Amino acid sequence: MAADNIIISYLELPQENLKASLSYKITNSILDKVIFVRFKTFEEIWKFTTYYTIGICMQYLFHSKNLLLDQKFWLSSLGDDIAIDVSIQEETLDLIYKGILMQEGSLFATCSANQMFDSSTSGGDLYLEQGDIAQFEPPFLGSGWSVLCLADGARGTAPKPALEPVIPFHQIKGVTSNLIFCSKFIIMYIFLHSARGTCLATAEYDAEGPDELSMAPGDRIIIVGILVSCFDWFTGRKEVTGEVGLVKTSLVTPFTDIYSSTDIFLEEEEGMFFSLKEDKVIEETTALLKKKSQNDTGQNYKLGKEGYRMTHDSSTDSIVTMSGSLEDLEVLPTEAKDSSPPCFTVHPIVEGNNNTENFTHLFSFLEGKDCKEEFGFLYRLNSECLTSTTFSGHSDENELMAFLSVARETAKKKRLLWSQTRLCFLLGKLCAGRSKFSQARVYFEEALSVPQEGFSDLKLLTSIYSNLAAIYILQKNAESFFAVTERLVAFLLGIPDCLGSLEDSSVLKYILKKAVLSHNKMAEARACYLLAKHHCTCADGAQAVPYLERLLVLCAEAQGTWSMSLSHGYLTLGRVYSDLCRPNLSVSSARKASLQPSAKLRDCLNSMVLALDNVNKLNGITEQEASIPSQVAPFLHRALSFTNVQEGGRNRYHVLHHQLTVCLCQLFYKHKMVEHAIHHMHILISNSPPLQAIPISVPERNSTFTWLAWLHIDNNQPNVALDILDLVLSSMPEHCTTPQEGVVLNMHGVALRCMGNLQRAAESYQAAIDICQEYEDLPNLAVAQANLGLLCLKAGAKGLAQRHLTEAVQLFSELDEEGHEANFITVLLKLGQHYVKQQQLYYGKGCYEWALLLAINANLLDCKCVDHRHLHLLYQEQCIIYSQHQVQLLRQSGDRGQEGDALEAISQLYLTLGTERSLDYTKSSLGIYIDLGFREKEAYGWLQAGKIYHLLGQTELVDLYVQDRALPIAVKSSSVHTRLRLCNKLTEVMLSLKLYGEAVEFAQTALDISITQGERLNERVAYHRLACLYRCLEQYELAEHYYLKTLTLCPTPLQFEEETLYYVRVYQTLGDMIFYDLKDPFDAAGYYHLALAAAMDLGNKRSQLQLCTRLATIYHNFLIDRELSLFFYQRARGFAAELNVRRINISPDQHYSSISQYTATGKYSFTQKTNFLQDVIHDLNDLNDLGTTKDQTKLFKDSRIQGALLSFQYM
């Protein structure tokens, strides 16, 4: 299937409605293949280009409320390489983007060349190299461009700087922050941008703090995590001693085993935002699919195939939470799960008399250089939690502060350095919580200076750095902030567990900014990952989205050279979209996740569950009503491909494979693709391992075979179904009946009835009824009774059928449990049809209305639509009301094709009433036909709209709808039958608009097509239509020629009175045209004679009166034959006496005049005749619309309908 190519030129959408409106614009312009929309802000450009780059835009068009695709598409395209190629005019988009930035008044841009600026701060010139990013302000009132250097804050001006705006993400997130100036940095080109491996020390360095490593030239340093060349420090480990600490980037050089981090961007577990335990995912997904599959074939009886097939969940207990297997996933922590620290008692502080034993328990917990499991939890507590949970026995925070201060002094005296360090940290946290930032800074700085040996508790160290960085920002101490942040960055890039120690995201934004300014995309991606993970941990999905999107953009640009799992990234993004109530984007992200080459079975299953949840949200379906929608079919198919290729432990995946296949087959069955369902079920059964090797019970296996048999029955293969059911029956115990045996026997009867073996079918039904009575199974007993009633209907036993159907209705009405409404409605409809055929309309209406109430109460859309069709026939005066309700139901069901047909039917009803509302419904149906690509119906829609505008007197719109829209479709149509029907419709419309010349062109085309096809009926109609048009054009010789051609195609001998009447009308029309228009009384008399002969054969006295009167007039006044004139006059007087006509006037003044005078005095004016012609043409077109085959044409010729239609065209 070829993909549609869509070109997006520019967008005109408000930001909040961008995603919702985009698909609407596209679907309504799909025929033109070009969409014109305009952006208003660069944030909108940022969002759209992001979706386009990561591939969500194309997937969004697939999933956005099915505006482009119907429900069946998702099943028919499985396994095909289907895609919507969205291309954009990047030059135009870039021009609009720059224009918007100019209007903003300030922008960030990259220097596209080395250039000098007149400095306004340092006195000298400001020099920026090519690639440097700076902030620019456009000229104002004749001034030059202003520039702000982001490295040191220097300012300058230039008349026309060479610049290129940075991308929207960098404008908003990349280079903006509270502290806008970065410290001066030098990129060490001896390294790659980012690296891992081993490096050598190039100079001697003595550690200035416990967090640094001392080293001598030649020492081998193993890079812990990642080394990024644009940062001052990285985390290293001495190869000899194993010490871990900070190392200056400028003091090392690469070793032979160093390698680029493009080879390993993130370790698999390190790059996870949440854990994916495959066994748990498989177990929960299998349970979800089993409850959602709606496959009750093994427990519930099925109505016969002639009944209306309803796919409705018969068990309301099977509803589960849609997000089950995804919401229950454990969020992957940045560290091992922490145990809560013990609670410490705060003892009152008495000045000069403090017992050191009060601190023994606290010191024993806090002492030690290594990080305990409980410390991670303690470090993340805020001041309020510290006061309320970790410590007790104090009256207020001041008492706790005093207790900890004394403990700190005691630890200092006893040289308990690590206890002192951690107490300083706790005191700093409490002071910061009370907004005493200067005092908090003193405590944190003391905590850094206390240890005499290296920091092995890196969580404590990063927590101290994070709190100091937050305080330095508040105090606007840029120099200290940069110094602390550079050290903290080294730990964040090297040790993932340190991420949980951050107080806020300011340090991570610093990493992002410096990476952008350094043009280091690897570091930028790492920063985006850390920011996204930080916000996800803090449950701030809205803040995480931009960084997740940018991370995926960078990975897409890297073209697979990074080791991050894109599938996991898209899945995480989809979860966040779902939490933010953006279901379209969530489904699109889930689809992208499942299609990634890196996707695993667990990713695909979680994507499927995520899509299942959000598709139901899109459709407005509650959890109680939720089932598996067709949009999930690609996910099911993708998951099946994973279970098919699993090596080893095949049986482990068989249960999942079984449920996936059943769900997919349910969707095929629901959308009438039964052959596909049968194919997949046969594959499942043929590839199944022995029953003993898999955890599938015998009843489940029998249910699978029974379901396959039902599919064959639905596919008109009852003989195959019978073989399968016989096999199942033979495997059941002989002397012990079970409810499942009754299910099989009931379906056995259905198969036999389809094969015409009514006797054996009745025996099977009766056996099933006996089992139901044995087990008191009333729901299935009702179905079995209904099947027996349907069997009696087929056998012609109407009384017996009515008794069984009535008994089934009685049983259904007594059921208390839900889930049987679909079968109940089906039985009511069949019983209602029976009553209507027996002319018991009162009872028939009662059954239909009861069925409608049940359908409304159970919200069964298919049933309601069927009920409406029956009630529409019985209540002609209320047909518009029922039709409008039917449109609402079809809109809910998503069947847009039937919705368009129903709207067009309502339009026709309103048109017969002469109201303008017809136009509204025509336009609505036209929009649907355009969206679905129904070219023929679209052309009819344009024609209908043009016709209505003509009736409304808006002739200027007629040409727009008919000439500009309908005509091109008729010319370009590749189907011959379609072109014929369109030409006939166009002829009809042109005739009603009195555009006879244009009508002749289409009538001639219709004639040529009819001759080519060799269908004499269509050819005859085309000749007659041309004759009428040429008469309207006053080209009477051509009109005479085509009338005679029409008569030569009439069947001989004449079989029906209507055919003879047609001869009468045509010959009379020819006589009138020759006599009144061509003024040839001799030839006119010949045609009148032929018409009179046909009228005499028909015995139509009124026609004979008219023809004898005309002949008497011609012979008396023009041909001067007194004998014939008297003969016909006497004949006319005789018919007039019989028909009670008072006077016959054969004066030439009454007849030999203009055609307008003649038609005005006749019983039927020319306008009335034209209206009759239009009605006949309309009826003929409707018959053609039915797709009449040659056999149908023959049947049409043999009926009286043909003669009636043709004879009444001229009256």
Coordinates of N, CA, C and O in Angstrom, one line a residue, residues 8 62 131 186 587 614 725 882:
I8 N 4.1 19.9 4.4 CA 3.6 20.9 5.4 C 4.4 22.2 5.1 O 5.6 22.3 5.2
F62 N -1.6 8.6 12.1 CA -2.2 7.3 12.1 C -3.2 7.2 13.2 O -4.3 6.6 13.0
G131 N 31.2 29.6 15.6 CA 30.7 28.6 16.5 C 30.3 29.0 17.9 O 29.6 28.3 18.6
I186 N 38.3 25.9 28.8 CA 39.2 25.6 27.6 C 38.9 24.1 27.3 O 39.0 23.2 28.1
V587 N 0.0 7.2 22.5 CA -0.1 6.1 21.6 C 1.0 6.1 20.5 O 1.5 5.1 20.2
N614 N -4.6 4.3 26.4 CA -4.8 5.7 25.8 C -5.7 5.7 24.7 O -6.4 6.7 24.4
L725 N -16.0 -29.9 15.2 CA -16.9 -30.2 16.3 C -17.0 -31.7 16.6 O -17.1 -32.1 17.8
Y882 N -35.4 8.9 13.8 CA -34.6 7.7 13.9 C -33.3 7.8 13.2 O -32.3 7.3 13.6

